[in-house]
mmCIF file of C-alpha atoms and ligand atoms in Angstrom:
data_model
loop_
_atom_site.group_PDB
_atom_site.id
_atom_site.type_symbol
_atom_site.label_atom_id
_atom_site.label_comp_id
_atom_site.label_asym_id
_atom_site.label_seq_id
_atom_site.Cartn_x
_atom_site.Cartn_y
_atom_site.Cartn_z
ATOM 1 C CA UNK A 14 -17.241 6.760 18.434
ATOM 2 C CA UNK A 15 -15.961 9.041 15.727
ATOM 3 C CA UNK A 16 -16.545 12.762 15.878
ATOM 4 C CA UNK A 17 -18.786 14.854 13.672
ATOM 5 C CA UNK A 18 -16.919 17.281 11.436
ATOM 6 C CA UNK A 19 -18.306 20.784 10.992
ATOM 7 C CA UNK A 20 -16.358 22.807 8.416
ATOM 8 C CA UNK A 21 -16.622 26.539 9.090
ATOM 9 C CA UNK A 22 -17.608 28.500 6.003
ATOM 10 C CA UNK A 23 -15.709 31.465 7.454
ATOM 11 C CA UNK A 24 -12.727 29.927 5.669
ATOM 12 C CA UNK A 25 -14.659 29.515 2.404
ATOM 13 C CA UNK A 26 -14.775 31.901 -0.544
ATOM 14 C CA UNK A 27 -17.488 34.454 0.297
ATOM 15 C CA UNK A 28 -18.017 35.179 -3.398
ATOM 16 C CA UNK A 29 -18.835 31.531 -4.050
ATOM 17 C CA UNK A 30 -20.478 30.373 -0.839
ATOM 18 C CA UNK A 31 -23.181 28.245 -2.474
ATOM 19 C CA UNK A 32 -20.592 26.088 -4.211
ATOM 20 C CA UNK A 33 -18.458 25.963 -1.064
ATOM 21 C CA UNK A 34 -21.378 24.486 0.899
ATOM 22 C CA UNK A 35 -22.178 22.019 -1.891
ATOM 23 C CA UNK A 36 -18.535 20.995 -2.019
ATOM 24 C CA UNK A 37 -18.179 20.218 1.706
ATOM 25 C CA UNK A 38 -21.491 18.338 1.559
ATOM 26 C CA UNK A 39 -20.131 16.195 -1.309
ATOM 27 C CA UNK A 40 -16.832 15.768 0.497
ATOM 28 C CA UNK A 41 -18.417 14.152 3.540
ATOM 29 C CA UNK A 42 -18.934 16.943 6.094
ATOM 30 C CA UNK A 43 -21.481 16.196 8.830
ATOM 31 C CA UNK A 44 -22.527 19.745 9.717
ATOM 32 C CA UNK A 45 -22.126 23.230 8.197
ATOM 33 C CA UNK A 46 -20.684 25.670 10.773
ATOM 34 C CA UNK A 47 -21.797 29.239 10.109
ATOM 35 C CA UNK A 48 -19.857 31.997 11.920
ATOM 36 C CA UNK A 49 -21.844 35.200 12.382
ATOM 37 C CA UNK A 50 -19.812 38.198 13.584
ATOM 38 C CA UNK A 51 -20.990 41.707 14.336
ATOM 39 C CA UNK A 52 -17.746 43.687 14.610
ATOM 40 C CA UNK A 53 -18.604 44.468 18.257
ATOM 41 C CA UNK A 54 -18.391 41.199 20.175
ATOM 42 C CA UNK A 55 -15.442 40.289 17.945
ATOM 43 C CA UNK A 56 -13.249 42.538 15.776
ATOM 44 C CA UNK A 57 -14.521 41.127 12.482
ATOM 45 C CA UNK A 58 -17.680 41.164 10.363
ATOM 46 C CA UNK A 59 -19.232 38.355 8.375
ATOM 47 C CA UNK A 60 -22.899 38.003 7.432
ATOM 48 C CA UNK A 61 -26.391 37.547 8.829
ATOM 49 C CA UNK A 62 -29.528 35.477 8.396
ATOM 50 C CA UNK A 63 -29.869 36.102 4.659
ATOM 51 C CA UNK A 64 -26.737 34.053 4.099
ATOM 52 C CA UNK A 65 -28.359 31.196 6.029
ATOM 53 C CA UNK A 66 -31.654 31.357 4.118
ATOM 54 C CA UNK A 67 -29.903 31.624 0.747
ATOM 55 C CA UNK A 68 -27.633 28.641 1.498
ATOM 56 C CA UNK A 69 -30.356 26.540 3.132
ATOM 57 C CA UNK A 70 -31.782 24.929 -0.031
ATOM 58 C CA UNK A 71 -28.359 23.853 -1.252
ATOM 59 C CA UNK A 72 -27.681 21.122 1.306
ATOM 60 C CA UNK A 73 -29.507 18.789 3.666
ATOM 61 C CA UNK A 74 -26.724 18.992 6.259
ATOM 62 C CA UNK A 75 -27.451 20.514 9.661
ATOM 63 C CA UNK A 76 -26.667 24.225 9.814
ATOM 64 C CA UNK A 77 -24.871 25.112 13.026
ATOM 65 C CA UNK A 78 -25.002 28.876 13.503
ATOM 66 C CA UNK A 79 -22.392 30.293 15.891
ATOM 67 C CA UNK A 80 -23.375 33.820 16.847
ATOM 68 C CA UNK A 81 -20.491 36.075 17.858
ATOM 69 C CA UNK A 82 -22.719 39.085 18.339
ATOM 70 C CA UNK A 83 -23.797 41.221 21.295
ATOM 71 C CA UNK A 84 -27.357 40.806 22.603
ATOM 72 C CA UNK A 85 -28.119 37.769 20.439
ATOM 73 C CA UNK A 86 -31.649 37.667 21.905
ATOM 74 C CA UNK A 87 -32.515 40.242 19.220
ATOM 75 C CA UNK A 88 -31.746 37.900 16.349
ATOM 76 C CA UNK A 89 -31.956 34.227 17.341
ATOM 77 C CA UNK A 90 -35.503 33.673 16.147
ATOM 78 C CA UNK A 91 -34.689 35.064 12.722
ATOM 79 C CA UNK A 92 -31.756 32.660 12.399
ATOM 80 C CA UNK A 93 -34.036 29.720 13.196
ATOM 81 C CA UNK A 94 -36.585 30.962 10.643
ATOM 82 C CA UNK A 95 -33.766 31.290 8.116
ATOM 83 C CA UNK A 96 -33.052 27.574 8.494
ATOM 84 C CA UNK A 97 -30.568 27.111 11.348
ATOM 85 C CA UNK A 98 -30.768 23.713 13.054
ATOM 86 C CA UNK A 99 -28.464 24.697 15.916
ATOM 87 C CA UNK A 100 -28.126 28.246 17.213
ATOM 88 C CA UNK A 101 -25.338 28.997 19.695
ATOM 89 C CA UNK A 102 -24.475 32.294 21.310
ATOM 90 C CA UNK A 103 -21.869 33.441 23.799
ATOM 91 C CA UNK A 104 -22.424 33.483 27.535
ATOM 92 C CA UNK A 105 -20.326 36.686 27.589
ATOM 93 C CA UNK A 106 -22.599 38.459 25.115
ATOM 94 C CA UNK A 107 -26.081 38.106 26.581
ATOM 95 C CA UNK A 108 -27.761 39.113 29.849
ATOM 96 C CA UNK A 109 -30.974 37.168 29.225
ATOM 97 C CA UNK A 110 -29.466 33.762 28.638
ATOM 98 C CA UNK A 111 -32.427 31.645 29.751
ATOM 99 C CA UNK A 112 -34.856 33.676 27.681
ATOM 100 C CA UNK A 113 -32.628 33.463 24.621
ATOM 101 C CA UNK A 114 -32.305 29.669 24.959
ATOM 102 C CA UNK A 115 -36.092 29.407 25.254
ATOM 103 C CA UNK A 116 -36.659 31.499 22.147
ATOM 104 C CA UNK A 117 -34.346 29.248 20.133
ATOM 105 C CA UNK A 118 -36.085 26.091 21.381
ATOM 106 C CA UNK A 119 -39.587 27.443 20.912
ATOM 107 C CA UNK A 120 -38.713 28.471 17.381
ATOM 108 C CA UNK A 121 -37.822 24.830 16.696
ATOM 109 C CA UNK A 122 -34.019 24.629 16.774
ATOM 110 C CA UNK A 123 -31.434 23.153 19.114
ATOM 111 C CA UNK A 124 -29.711 25.617 21.401
ATOM 112 C CA UNK A 125 -26.103 26.031 22.402
ATOM 113 C CA UNK A 126 -23.954 28.189 24.632
ATOM 114 C CA UNK A 127 -20.403 29.151 23.717
ATOM 115 C CA UNK A 128 -17.589 30.235 26.013
ATOM 116 C CA UNK A 129 -14.394 32.101 25.211
ATOM 117 C CA UNK A 130 -11.043 30.607 26.248
ATOM 118 C CA UNK A 131 -10.816 32.869 29.308
ATOM 119 C CA UNK A 132 -14.359 32.244 30.584
ATOM 120 C CA UNK A 133 -14.627 29.617 33.334
ATOM 121 C CA UNK A 134 -16.335 26.388 32.263
ATOM 122 C CA UNK A 135 -18.448 26.685 35.441
ATOM 123 C CA UNK A 136 -20.237 29.671 33.906
ATOM 124 C CA UNK A 137 -22.180 27.111 31.838
ATOM 125 C CA UNK A 138 -23.444 25.316 34.943
ATOM 126 C CA UNK A 139 -26.637 27.336 35.555
ATOM 127 C CA UNK A 140 -27.857 26.601 32.009
ATOM 128 C CA UNK A 141 -26.436 23.155 31.334
ATOM 129 C CA UNK A 142 -29.700 21.236 31.663
ATOM 130 C CA UNK A 143 -31.256 23.300 28.884
ATOM 131 C CA UNK A 144 -28.409 22.930 26.427
ATOM 132 C CA UNK A 145 -28.279 20.761 23.327
ATOM 133 C CA UNK A 146 -24.787 21.991 22.525
ATOM 134 C CA UNK A 147 -21.829 23.171 24.594
ATOM 135 C CA UNK A 148 -19.410 25.169 22.428
ATOM 136 C CA UNK A 149 -15.891 25.406 23.805
ATOM 137 C CA UNK A 150 -13.756 27.995 22.024
ATOM 138 C CA UNK A 151 -10.158 26.898 21.717
ATOM 139 C CA UNK A 152 -9.110 30.253 20.188
ATOM 140 C CA UNK A 153 -10.345 33.784 20.860
ATOM 141 C CA UNK A 154 -13.176 34.156 18.363
ATOM 142 C CA UNK A 155 -12.980 36.488 15.400
ATOM 143 C CA UNK A 156 -10.726 34.852 12.856
ATOM 144 C CA UNK A 157 -9.993 31.501 11.299
ATOM 145 C CA UNK A 158 -6.503 30.078 11.090
ATOM 146 C CA UNK A 159 -5.414 30.666 14.695
ATOM 147 C CA UNK A 160 -3.451 28.245 16.864
ATOM 148 C CA UNK A 161 -5.250 25.926 19.304
ATOM 149 C CA UNK A 162 -4.743 27.384 22.794
ATOM 150 C CA UNK A 163 -2.885 25.169 25.268
ATOM 151 C CA UNK A 164 -5.076 24.292 28.186
ATOM 152 C CA UNK A 165 -8.191 23.876 26.037
ATOM 153 C CA UNK A 166 -8.065 20.092 26.453
ATOM 154 C CA UNK A 167 -8.571 20.448 30.202
ATOM 155 C CA UNK A 168 -11.506 22.773 29.572
ATOM 156 C CA UNK A 169 -13.075 20.272 27.177
ATOM 157 C CA UNK A 170 -12.694 17.537 29.799
ATOM 158 C CA UNK A 171 -14.314 19.787 32.422
ATOM 159 C CA UNK A 172 -17.205 20.550 30.070
ATOM 160 C CA UNK A 173 -17.639 16.842 29.373
ATOM 161 C CA UNK A 174 -17.862 16.161 33.092
ATOM 162 C CA UNK A 175 -20.576 18.777 33.458
ATOM 163 C CA UNK A 176 -22.404 17.425 30.412
ATOM 164 C CA UNK A 177 -22.189 13.790 31.529
ATOM 165 C CA UNK A 178 -23.688 14.693 34.879
ATOM 166 C CA UNK A 179 -26.446 17.130 33.941
ATOM 167 C CA UNK A 180 -27.162 16.974 30.202
ATOM 168 C CA UNK A 181 -26.189 13.548 28.871
ATOM 169 C CA UNK A 182 -27.802 14.175 25.481
ATOM 170 C CA UNK A 183 -25.968 17.434 24.835
ATOM 171 C CA UNK A 184 -23.056 17.505 22.397
ATOM 172 C CA UNK A 185 -19.668 19.077 23.042
ATOM 173 C CA UNK A 186 -18.342 21.124 20.157
ATOM 174 C CA UNK A 187 -14.804 22.468 19.951
ATOM 175 C CA UNK A 188 -14.033 25.458 17.756
ATOM 176 C CA UNK A 189 -10.691 26.964 16.779
ATOM 177 C CA UNK A 190 -7.309 25.663 15.702
ATOM 178 C CA UNK A 191 -8.470 22.094 15.085
ATOM 179 C CA UNK A 192 -5.988 20.265 12.842
ATOM 180 C CA UNK A 193 -5.264 16.761 11.600
ATOM 181 C CA UNK A 194 -2.439 16.681 14.157
ATOM 182 C CA UNK A 195 -4.457 17.583 17.268
ATOM 183 C CA UNK A 196 -7.905 16.184 16.398
ATOM 184 C CA UNK A 197 -7.383 12.851 18.160
ATOM 185 C CA UNK A 198 -6.431 14.490 21.461
ATOM 186 C CA UNK A 199 -9.421 16.839 21.233
ATOM 187 C CA UNK A 200 -11.791 13.948 20.594
ATOM 188 C CA UNK A 201 -10.218 11.948 23.431
ATOM 189 C CA UNK A 202 -10.771 14.887 25.798
ATOM 190 C CA UNK A 203 -14.508 14.715 25.070
ATOM 191 C CA UNK A 204 -15.388 16.584 21.867
ATOM 192 C CA UNK A 205 -18.326 15.241 19.862
ATOM 193 C CA UNK A 206 -18.169 17.860 17.108
ATOM 194 C CA UNK A 207 -14.986 19.373 15.699
ATOM 195 C CA UNK A 208 -15.269 22.693 13.887
ATOM 196 C CA UNK A 209 -12.618 22.999 11.217
ATOM 197 C CA UNK A 210 -12.160 26.082 9.050
ATOM 198 C CA UNK A 211 -8.705 26.296 7.577
ATOM 199 C CA UNK A 212 -7.907 22.606 7.949
ATOM 200 C CA UNK A 213 -10.791 21.732 5.602
ATOM 201 C CA UNK A 214 -11.068 24.732 3.269
ATOM 202 C CA UNK A 215 -7.285 25.109 3.056
ATOM 203 C CA UNK A 216 -6.728 21.430 2.226
ATOM 204 C CA UNK A 217 -5.887 20.346 -1.320
ATOM 205 C CA UNK A 218 -8.130 17.324 -0.839
ATOM 206 C CA UNK A 219 -11.047 18.366 1.373
ATOM 207 C CA UNK A 220 -12.626 14.926 1.433
ATOM 208 C CA UNK A 221 -9.384 13.391 2.714
ATOM 209 C CA UNK A 222 -9.032 16.152 5.316
ATOM 210 C CA UNK A 223 -12.557 15.568 6.620
ATOM 211 C CA UNK A 224 -11.904 11.835 6.827
ATOM 212 C CA UNK A 225 -8.667 12.323 8.735
ATOM 213 C CA UNK A 226 -10.223 14.836 11.120
ATOM 214 C CA UNK A 227 -13.024 12.429 11.882
ATOM 215 C CA UNK A 228 -10.460 9.932 13.186
HETATM 216 C C1 DX5 B 321 -13.485 31.683 15.078
HETATM 217 C C2 DX5 B 321 -14.640 30.908 14.501
HETATM 218 C C3 DX5 B 321 -14.233 29.567 14.056
HETATM 219 C C4 DX5 B 321 -13.220 29.575 12.954
HETATM 220 C C5 DX5 B 321 -12.428 28.314 13.030
HETATM 221 O O1 DX5 B 321 -13.944 32.883 15.549
HETATM 222 O O2 DX5 B 321 -15.672 30.765 15.454
HETATM 223 O O3 DX5 B 321 -15.359 28.783 13.704
HETATM 224 O O4 DX5 B 321 -13.785 29.684 11.688
HETATM 225 O O5 DX5 B 321 -11.420 28.368 12.076
HETATM 226 P P1 DX5 B 321 -10.110 27.481 12.183
HETATM 227 O O6 DX5 B 321 -10.553 26.047 12.136
HETATM 228 O O7 DX5 B 321 -9.294 27.883 10.995
HETATM 229 O O8 DX5 B 321 -9.452 27.812 13.505
HETATM 230 ZN ZN1 ZN B 322 -17.289 29.217 15.059
#
């Protein structure tokens, strides 16, 4: 089975985001990965739900919103209303995880939980049955263009084991430092969705990059 490719618009041109989304859609992307950062959970700022609602009419692809914000419970419903198909937030950033997952589901989207590279995979276990998406960070979140952290493959395999046992329909997404060189190993470890920022937006031929990443 080939993997789904989710280019991260964090690596796109913020002054031309509509055309960036249209371009990755034309070039064969499966999913649009939307990185929301609050400058508190991570040392960087991006955008909020207005970006999602403004981009929404420009593509039929799934919008996969990755919230890197503290207390995401405050905002998840508004992201679903703005047009997100998947909403993921970090286990490290929220006290009311079950309630937040329920809000996302009740609002009509698929829900995901993300973990940082230094958070044990087992921290997903209490919530796994509720999850549609398990988001394994293979860099510390905040910036595109970082190097894939060694040891992430083992974490992906551990997440796959948990998923296979308790949530067989959930997808495993890997985010950070995914390249044409390492994509096969990441897929073999158990990833279903590969997020790719710089390796798609930085490529001369984005369509070829997406094809190669898909494997
Ligand atoms: C990092 C973001 C990633 C990032 C990936 O905080 O969550 O989605 O855009 O970018 P690359 O693929 O360049 O590592
Ligand atoms: Zn992301």
